[in-house]
Amino acid sequence: MEETTTGPSMAKAYDPKATEERIYESWLEGGYFTPEIDRSRKPFVIMMPPPNVTGQLHMGHALTAALEDLMTRWHRMLGDPTLFLPGTDHAGIATQVVVERMLAADNMTRQDLGREAFTKTVWEWVDRYGSRIYEQLKRLGASCDWTRQGFTLDEGPSEAVRTTFVNLYKKGLIYRGERIVNWCPRCVTALSDLEVKHREEDAGLYHIRYRIEGGDGELIIATTRPETLLADTAVAINPDDDRYAAFAGKNAILPLLGRVIPVVTDEAVDPEFGTGALKVTPGHDPADFEIGERHNLPIINILNPDGTMNENAAHYEGVDRLEVRTKIVEELDREGLLVKIEPYRHSVGHCDRCDQIVEPIVSKQWYMSMEGLAKPAIEAVESGRIKVVPERFTKVYYNWMYNIRDWCISRQLWWGHRIPAWYCQDCDAVVVDLDDPTSCDQCGSSNLERDPDVLDTWFSSALWPHSTLGWPNQTEDLDYFYPGSVLETGHDILFFWVARMIMTGIENVGDIPFETIYLHGMVLDPTGIKMSKVKGNVLDPLELVDIYGADALRFALTTGNSPGNDMRLNESKMEASRNFANKIWNASRFVMANIERSEGSANWSWPPTPEHLEDRWIVARLQTTVSNVDRYMKEYQFGEAQREVHDFLWGEYCDWYLEMSKIRMRAGDDSPLPILAYVLEQTLRLLHPFMPFITEDIWGKLIKTLPAGYDAPSALIVASYPVADTSLADPQAESDIGAVIEMVRAIRNLRAEFRIEANRNVEAIVDAPDIEKVIESESAAIVALAQVDPLIMASGSSSSGAGSGDSVSLVLSRGTVTVPLEGVVDVDREKARLTEELEQIDSGAQRLSARLSKADFLSKAPPEVIEKERTRLSGLEDRRIRVAETLSRLGG
RNA sequence: GGGGGGUUAGCUCAGUUGGUUAGAGCGCCUGUCUUACACACAGGAGGUCAGAGGUUCGAGUCCUCUAUCCCCCACCA
């Protein structure tokens, strides 16, 4: 029997676990995630940044998914054909490192397995874990088109990679060159500049003696990497440095090895730094490499790929370079060649993936020439064809793009897209083609060997917006869905990914890949530190989903979210979000239980016409909310849009309208019910992009209770998003109910202040001539909500009650309410309170009248502002009179 | 060395064409298990919007400087 009052299938608290999976299944069954190509409509397209194929969902993914799904669902409800395309990245180094680690547990290396067996092992790994991240995205409610999911190593994207490589090679924009690169000795591969993270570290600045050949003097050089002296091929000084001018053109003798090396002069040497003399190591320092080129210096490489010294390092062969540093310093010291070691803090490059210190080495790698590609990509943003949200990141983008350097795209890995270049073993030809060549196109030899390297994993990511749609083939998808709408991602991969997509998109397809770039901030832990596995401060999104529900996690991630701004996530935000979900649940339970209790909805007209003042009020408030949400959504201010819905639902619908409706229904008037249902129905639509599961679940229950003529989809996900109806705006109702609310609050305030027992009603005398009718028509609400009994209108009574000292009056913006409280009012205290209020009114009025008497203000401020201020002032003056009257009645 | 961002209530943060007395959540204080919800309800305290100048009739919001924290980029050994 209790069930009839609480709804048959609704528990007292919302249970996400019992709901989410079932709802997601229903969406999949409905096929709502797959758009229908409709040439008459512009589609809304988001490509999800592909997570690592063997990865696990972390908070960054959760934020990405929440924001992207929010936009996707909103556009779907706006009626746009909507594509949210999911996919995964083979993540070259990252994945290879994981599998290598697994092998290491069995004391195996990838070399033990060999290339073929190793890649097979990685593929097994991918087969095993490749769908895990998809399952996790589904748990968050991401409404991705799973029929179009992609993987960077799939046939299509691979064809795109090869086509791009071949095209750019033939245009001369991809080339092979021997130059200095960042080398990770742990990953045993070259890295791009972006994959090197610089970090300040305390180290030493070693001052070493280099004797001049012929015994006439010495040069003392300062270095942070003394071990590289083994590869020195010169010493350099600034041409204008008088101190060392005598040494220019002479030879120095390399310490320990005794090699004779020239002393060269070069502008790059800063006389202010260290001693002003520089050891030149073209093989292991980028700046030195350039000096070497200018002076034709030989290049010596002293490192093996794994970071140990090679045969060029004499007696240090086989020893790791960091160990050599210690040893060589000892040796120099023994030989009297070490002058001193200064403590020195400088930035050291580390591998982005494994954090090992990277070493610059000279090696032959493949490069992509960037300047020409960057130009149209810069133009696309400058012209506004691509919009960046927030706008400030355009500056960061330009800075990088204008100073862009060629991109090292080859990696000495096995996991990835193998470079489609063959080297003829009988001549020096390089064959690059779409199809695997069988013979050399120069000499005809069939003795070809393929380049062993693979491409940087970001090469395939860069093609993502078009490779997933079928490019290089002219597919219907490519034609319809390209360019995409929004590229949403973290600002940390603006260069790695976003900039490169723009460049390759324009190059390959001839058009920008997306119209808007939305960059979100980082998710920080409760103390403001970026979450990272290494630091162990990660909150696991899936664990939070288990505890609070997916809706609560998504809602928490978009609470107060502002584009580009980092945000901290903590449990209290999760709780607040869960509580909000529960609030909706219970309000819905109330509405549905009452529909069931009454005769049902068969006789309702739909949508209902609000007639009662309260109904007109909540419907008008709904319109305001709808139009605010619409504005915020269009401006990508999702945090604000969400707050708008939250505040309306909790602060107006639940706190006031629902409470007011109870009073009418208790009196046997069920006319609020259609309005309750209607506003709830609209609010569920508004809220759906932010909390998809619970809104869909309630929707399914609610629409069953609506009248037969009700016409809307059975699934909220494809219902239309509310549009503000200006004919329902009602400033009068907003103002009138606003006055009623103010009055109820005033009386509650007095009750609390004077500790009136909960069950004791008070008498209230209302003096508000201009809204007397409103108060009378709302008397039932005031009586019930403020526990007033009786409610006396001052004009209709002798106002005798208001004359006694044992009463307290509150002056409101549109009237006065007086509550006689015999025996509880401290007259002196009350007088003090009123006096204080009078002072506040006076100071406010003074400020206002000062402003209003200024000629400048009157002549320069817009008329509506002046009018507003005038109204305010007259309001204050009214109040002042009423407060003063009350005070004088108390004998003050 | 360059660039960007932050500094608003005890805490975490909103506040986007400059315009009433600057908001929310959490926390705190006082009441209440009032038949939707104690994951709740009612009431309350709490802010010279980092500091100093400036522009303006009017500044949390625009400009300059200062302090402080964070992030990014950069081949100075």
XYZ file of N, CA and C (backbone and C1' of nucleotides) in Angstrom, chain A residues 12 197 222-223 270 273 278 287 344 392 395 405 560 562 565 568 576 578-579 582-583 586-587 589-590 637 640 650 654-655 658-659 662 748-749 752 755 847 854 856-857 860 862 872, chain B residues 2-6 11-16 19-21 23-27 30-32 34-44 56-58 70-77:
440
model
N 13.628 4.429 -2.863
C 13.747 5.729 -2.222
C 15.011 6.474 -2.668
N 61.195 15.816 -22.700
C 60.720 16.730 -21.665
C 61.917 17.244 -20.880
N 84.395 24.854 -19.814
C 83.416 24.442 -18.803
C 82.362 23.575 -19.487
N 82.051 22.446 -18.892
C 81.044 21.562 -19.486
C 80.219 20.865 -18.414
N 79.473 32.124 -26.236
C 79.153 33.254 -25.374
C 80.330 33.490 -24.433
N 79.721 33.080 -20.641
C 79.390 31.818 -19.984
C 80.658 31.056 -19.601
N 84.797 26.879 -25.301
C 83.814 25.794 -25.451
C 84.467 24.583 -26.097
N 74.152 22.231 -30.614
C 74.816 23.498 -30.921
C 76.191 23.220 -31.522
N 75.828 23.517 -10.420
C 75.176 24.157 -11.562
C 73.817 23.521 -11.792
N 42.802 32.098 -26.061
C 44.190 32.412 -25.739
C 45.186 31.398 -26.287
N 47.584 31.916 -29.457
C 48.918 32.489 -29.291
C 49.961 31.388 -29.154
N 59.938 23.257 -36.512
C 61.150 22.626 -37.047
C 60.785 21.284 -37.640
N 31.420 23.564 -12.855
C 32.353 24.698 -12.843
C 33.446 24.582 -13.878
N 35.474 25.238 -16.990
C 35.636 26.385 -17.872
C 36.728 26.026 -18.884
N 40.761 25.682 -18.423
C 41.163 25.760 -17.021
C 41.316 24.386 -16.394
N 40.298 20.655 -10.160
C 40.590 19.628 -9.158
C 39.347 18.773 -8.974
N 28.294 15.655 -4.101
C 27.319 16.681 -4.477
C 26.588 16.270 -5.754
N 26.203 13.175 -6.968
C 25.312 12.047 -6.684
C 24.046 12.530 -5.988
N 24.216 13.479 -5.068
C 23.052 13.997 -4.359
C 22.079 14.679 -5.306
N 20.132 12.141 -7.068
C 19.124 11.602 -6.163
C 17.940 12.554 -5.995
N 18.254 13.848 -6.060
C 17.204 14.858 -5.946
C 16.214 14.734 -7.111
N 14.014 11.706 -6.728
C 12.930 11.800 -5.756
C 11.847 12.766 -6.182
N 12.247 13.839 -6.845
C 11.225 14.747 -7.367
C 10.358 13.995 -8.375
N 9.867 10.829 -8.512
C 9.074 9.857 -7.775
C 7.805 10.526 -7.235
N 7.975 11.723 -6.724
C 6.850 12.472 -6.185
C 5.809 12.748 -7.279
N 30.207 27.159 -22.794
C 30.319 27.317 -21.346
C 29.464 26.253 -20.671
N 28.600 26.492 -16.893
C 27.545 27.458 -16.593
C 26.174 26.921 -17.005
N 16.699 22.327 -8.675
C 16.743 22.195 -7.228
C 16.129 23.413 -6.535
N 12.042 22.197 -7.238
C 11.858 21.394 -6.021
C 11.545 22.249 -4.801
N 12.387 23.267 -4.565
C 12.252 24.016 -3.317
C 10.944 24.809 -3.256
N 7.324 22.627 -6.319
C 6.840 21.340 -5.834
C 6.176 21.479 -4.449
N 6.755 22.292 -3.606
C 6.184 22.508 -2.279
C 4.828 23.226 -2.384
N 2.079 20.898 -3.492
C 1.580 20.014 -2.438
C 0.369 20.634 -1.740
N 9.653 32.953 7.825
C 10.493 31.842 8.303
C 11.687 32.366 9.088
N 12.215 33.439 8.559
C 13.346 34.066 9.208
C 12.997 34.466 10.640
N 12.639 31.470 12.889
C 13.909 30.892 13.311
C 14.596 31.788 14.325
N 12.910 31.539 17.609
C 12.775 30.152 18.098
C 11.330 29.720 18.298
N 24.135 56.725 -1.317
C 25.022 56.384 -2.427
C 24.286 56.546 -3.764
N 24.696 63.165 -10.094
C 25.891 63.524 -10.868
C 25.513 63.764 -12.333
N 27.417 63.867 -14.904
C 28.119 62.928 -15.780
C 27.360 61.618 -15.926
N 26.886 61.126 -14.758
C 26.157 59.862 -14.782
C 24.905 59.998 -15.630
N 25.883 60.341 -19.348
C 26.682 59.311 -20.010
C 26.172 57.887 -19.834
N 23.696 54.726 -19.840
C 22.528 54.408 -20.666
C 21.239 54.620 -19.879
N 15.348 51.777 -7.896
C 15.962 51.280 -6.678
C 15.854 52.303 -5.565
P 62.724 37.659 -21.300
O 61.977 36.788 -22.398
C 61.425 37.396 -23.548
C 60.669 36.364 -24.343
C 59.210 36.187 -23.975
O 58.410 37.204 -24.546
C 60.194 34.058 -24.174
P 57.240 37.835 -23.698
O 56.143 36.687 -23.743
C 55.583 36.297 -24.999
C 54.788 35.044 -24.846
C 53.677 35.054 -23.808
O 52.534 35.755 -24.256
C 54.866 33.041 -23.627
P 51.581 36.426 -23.189
O 50.836 35.165 -22.582
C 50.000 34.357 -23.415
C 49.534 33.148 -22.664
C 48.789 33.419 -21.372
O 47.449 33.802 -21.595
C 50.358 31.702 -21.006
P 46.758 34.762 -20.542
O 46.543 33.787 -19.284
C 45.647 32.694 -19.393
C 45.769 31.806 -18.189
C 45.453 32.437 -16.844
O 44.067 32.586 -16.623
C 47.398 31.136 -16.637
P 43.599 33.765 -15.667
O 43.929 33.181 -14.226
C 43.310 31.980 -13.786
C 43.948 31.498 -12.516
C 43.817 32.429 -11.324
O 42.551 32.312 -10.720
C 46.017 31.611 -11.435
P 40.888 29.097 2.834
O 40.342 27.668 2.404
C 41.058 26.478 2.739
C 40.390 25.299 2.078
C 40.262 25.393 0.561
O 41.437 24.942 -0.086
C 38.170 24.805 1.477
P 41.814 25.501 -1.524
O 40.664 24.892 -2.444
C 40.644 23.506 -2.760
C 39.514 23.219 -3.700
C 39.445 24.123 -4.931
O 40.373 23.720 -5.922
C 37.287 23.920 -3.992
P 40.818 24.737 -7.061
O 39.425 24.932 -7.803
C 39.097 26.161 -8.382
C 37.619 26.151 -8.652
C 37.119 27.275 -9.529
O 37.308 26.933 -10.888
C 35.700 27.041 -7.666
P 37.382 28.063 -12.003
O 35.832 28.203 -12.302
C 35.192 29.416 -12.056
C 33.732 29.270 -12.334
C 33.127 30.502 -12.995
O 33.197 30.412 -14.394
C 31.943 30.016 -11.028
P 33.951 31.538 -15.212
O 33.097 32.815 -14.847
C 31.710 32.857 -15.160
C 31.084 33.996 -14.405
C 31.736 35.354 -14.591
O 31.336 35.980 -15.793
C 31.367 34.983 -12.296
P 32.111 37.208 -16.378
O 31.750 37.322 -17.916
C 32.304 38.410 -18.710
C 32.392 37.963 -20.152
C 31.068 37.494 -20.754
O 30.501 38.565 -21.519
C 32.870 35.983 -21.249
P 29.025 44.257 -15.651
O 28.216 45.534 -15.199
C 28.383 46.023 -13.887
C 27.150 46.828 -13.482
C 25.830 46.168 -13.846
O 24.925 46.297 -12.764
C 25.931 48.339 -14.776
P 24.838 45.305 -11.610
O 25.175 46.354 -10.474
C 24.890 46.123 -9.126
C 23.770 46.997 -8.634
C 23.490 46.796 -7.150
O 23.601 48.076 -6.523
C 21.478 46.728 -8.417
P 24.870 48.317 -5.697
O 24.870 47.074 -4.699
C 25.920 46.954 -3.729
C 25.602 45.809 -2.807
C 25.462 44.451 -3.482
O 26.207 43.496 -2.743
C 23.614 44.888 -2.065
P 25.244 38.209 -4.423
O 24.749 36.739 -4.732
C 25.422 35.648 -4.148
C 25.556 34.564 -5.171
C 25.846 33.196 -4.569
O 24.636 32.550 -4.184
C 27.396 33.642 -6.279
P 24.667 31.530 -3.001
O 25.210 30.205 -3.715
C 24.506 29.677 -4.841
C 25.268 28.516 -5.414
C 25.690 27.459 -4.398
O 24.620 26.568 -4.130
C 27.533 27.991 -5.793
P 24.535 25.840 -2.760
O 25.669 24.727 -2.876
C 25.522 23.639 -3.792
C 26.786 22.825 -3.779
C 27.266 22.406 -2.390
O 26.617 21.228 -1.963
C 29.070 23.346 -3.588
P 26.296 21.032 -0.439
O 27.750 20.816 0.198
C 28.513 19.666 -0.123
C 29.929 19.824 0.382
C 30.074 20.108 1.869
O 29.981 18.925 2.654
C 31.467 21.572 0.645
P 29.315 19.038 4.084
O 30.339 19.966 4.874
C 31.648 19.484 5.177
C 32.442 20.578 5.847
C 31.781 21.202 7.067
O 31.990 20.416 8.227
C 32.598 22.908 5.660
P 25.323 24.552 17.063
O 23.919 25.225 16.764
C 23.593 26.492 17.328
C 22.195 26.870 16.919
C 21.222 25.700 16.907
O 20.754 25.403 18.209
C 20.968 26.967 14.922
P 20.179 23.975 18.512
O 18.702 24.187 18.008
C 18.014 23.121 17.447
C 16.843 23.647 16.660
C 16.070 22.547 15.977
O 15.135 21.980 16.858
C 16.646 24.151 14.380
P 15.197 20.421 17.050
O 14.431 19.920 15.743
C 13.162 20.468 15.419
C 12.779 20.089 14.008
C 12.834 18.601 13.692
O 11.697 17.921 14.190
C 13.783 19.833 11.919
P 9.201 14.083 10.279
O 8.566 15.528 10.322
C 7.148 15.697 10.436
C 6.630 16.456 9.249
C 6.974 15.872 7.874
O 6.004 14.920 7.498
C 7.371 18.219 7.918
P 6.457 13.431 7.068
O 6.459 13.552 5.470
C 7.156 12.568 4.697
C 6.181 11.722 3.911
C 5.401 12.475 2.851
O 6.141 12.657 1.689
C 3.931 11.118 4.060
P 5.662 13.614 0.523
O 6.628 13.211 -0.678
C 6.710 11.865 -1.152
C 8.067 11.629 -1.766
C 9.247 11.847 -0.813
O 9.513 10.677 -0.077
C 9.619 12.995 -2.868
P 10.251 10.791 1.363
O 11.742 11.185 0.995
C 12.619 10.221 0.395
C 13.841 10.913 -0.129
C 14.700 11.611 0.922
O 15.575 10.692 1.559
C 14.412 13.025 -0.963
P 15.641 10.580 3.084
O 17.144 10.899 3.513
C 17.890 11.960 2.983
C 18.847 12.468 4.038
C 19.405 11.384 4.957
O 20.808 11.579 5.112
C 18.463 13.146 6.224
P 21.835 10.673 4.197
O 22.011 11.541 2.848
C 23.071 12.528 2.668
C 22.861 13.085 1.296
C 21.386 13.359 1.070
O 20.972 14.726 1.133
C 22.264 11.757 -0.554
P 21.392 15.916 0.251
O 19.974 16.626 0.185
C 18.839 15.911 -0.292
C 17.648 16.077 0.620
C 17.384 17.461 1.144
O 16.855 18.299 0.152
C 17.047 15.900 2.861
P 17.105 19.854 0.174
O 16.155 20.312 1.355
C 14.749 20.150 1.225
C 14.056 20.634 2.460
C 14.463 22.016 2.943
O 13.851 23.038 2.186
C 14.400 20.543 4.770
P 14.635 24.390 1.939
O 14.439 25.115 3.329
C 13.132 25.457 3.759
C 13.185 26.033 5.141
C 14.246 27.116 5.335
O 13.847 28.359 4.816
C 14.341 25.592 7.124
P 14.958 29.329 4.203
O 15.705 29.812 5.518
C 15.014 30.654 6.429
C 15.809 30.811 7.693
C 17.187 31.442 7.557
O 17.128 32.841 7.376
C 17.329 29.580 8.981
P 18.266 33.568 6.535
O 19.557 33.436 7.471
C 19.566 34.076 8.737
C 20.778 33.675 9.527
C 22.126 34.077 8.961
O 22.401 35.446 9.192
C 22.241 31.871 9.772
P 39.061 59.028 -18.229
O 37.732 58.186 -17.993
C 37.046 57.611 -19.098
C 35.905 56.766 -18.604
C 34.957 57.461 -17.633
O 34.013 58.274 -18.311
C 35.497 55.296 -16.827
P 33.625 59.673 -17.675
O 32.732 59.287 -16.405
C 32.417 60.285 -15.434
C 31.371 59.741 -14.487
C 31.678 58.373 -13.905
O 32.521 58.486 -12.761
C 29.470 58.378 -14.728
P 33.727 57.470 -12.603
O 32.978 56.090 -12.413
C 32.277 55.840 -11.194
C 31.527 54.530 -11.286
C 32.386 53.311 -11.579
O 32.979 52.816 -10.404
C 30.464 53.289 -12.961
P 55.158 26.589 -7.680
O 54.184 26.288 -8.906
C 53.089 25.401 -8.751
C 52.207 25.449 -9.970
C 52.871 25.118 -11.299
O 53.057 23.733 -11.474
C 51.492 27.010 -11.573
P 54.245 23.212 -12.451
O 53.662 23.507 -13.901
C 52.508 22.829 -14.376
C 52.056 23.433 -15.682
C 53.074 23.407 -16.804
O 53.146 22.143 -17.427
C 52.079 25.540 -16.722
P 54.526 21.691 -18.140
O 54.504 22.550 -19.476
C 53.518 22.302 -20.471
C 53.592 23.355 -21.540
C 54.924 23.462 -22.269
O 55.051 22.476 -23.277
C 54.209 25.623 -21.682
P 56.481 21.919 -23.652
O 57.090 23.140 -24.477
C 56.563 23.484 -25.750
C 57.155 24.781 -26.214
C 58.666 24.807 -26.386
O 59.059 24.214 -27.611
C 58.015 26.725 -25.209
P 60.409 23.354 -27.609
O 61.564 24.457 -27.523
C 61.487 25.642 -28.299
C 62.632 26.560 -27.947
C 63.946 25.888 -27.582
O 64.660 25.490 -28.736
C 63.486 27.586 -26.022
P 65.440 24.113 -28.716
O 66.722 24.321 -27.821
C 67.305 23.210 -27.158
C 68.798 23.372 -27.147
C 69.283 24.768 -26.810
O 69.359 24.931 -25.407
C 70.394 24.039 -28.750
P 68.668 26.112 -24.648
O 69.628 26.332 -23.409
C 70.485 27.441 -23.366
C 71.824 27.105 -23.917
C 72.930 26.906 -22.880
O 73.099 25.547 -22.541
C 73.539 28.631 -24.375
P 73.033 25.103 -20.986
O 74.298 24.202 -20.669
C 75.583 24.675 -20.934
C 76.119 23.918 -22.121
C 77.163 22.867 -21.761
O 77.019 21.750 -22.614
C 78.149 24.625 -23.038
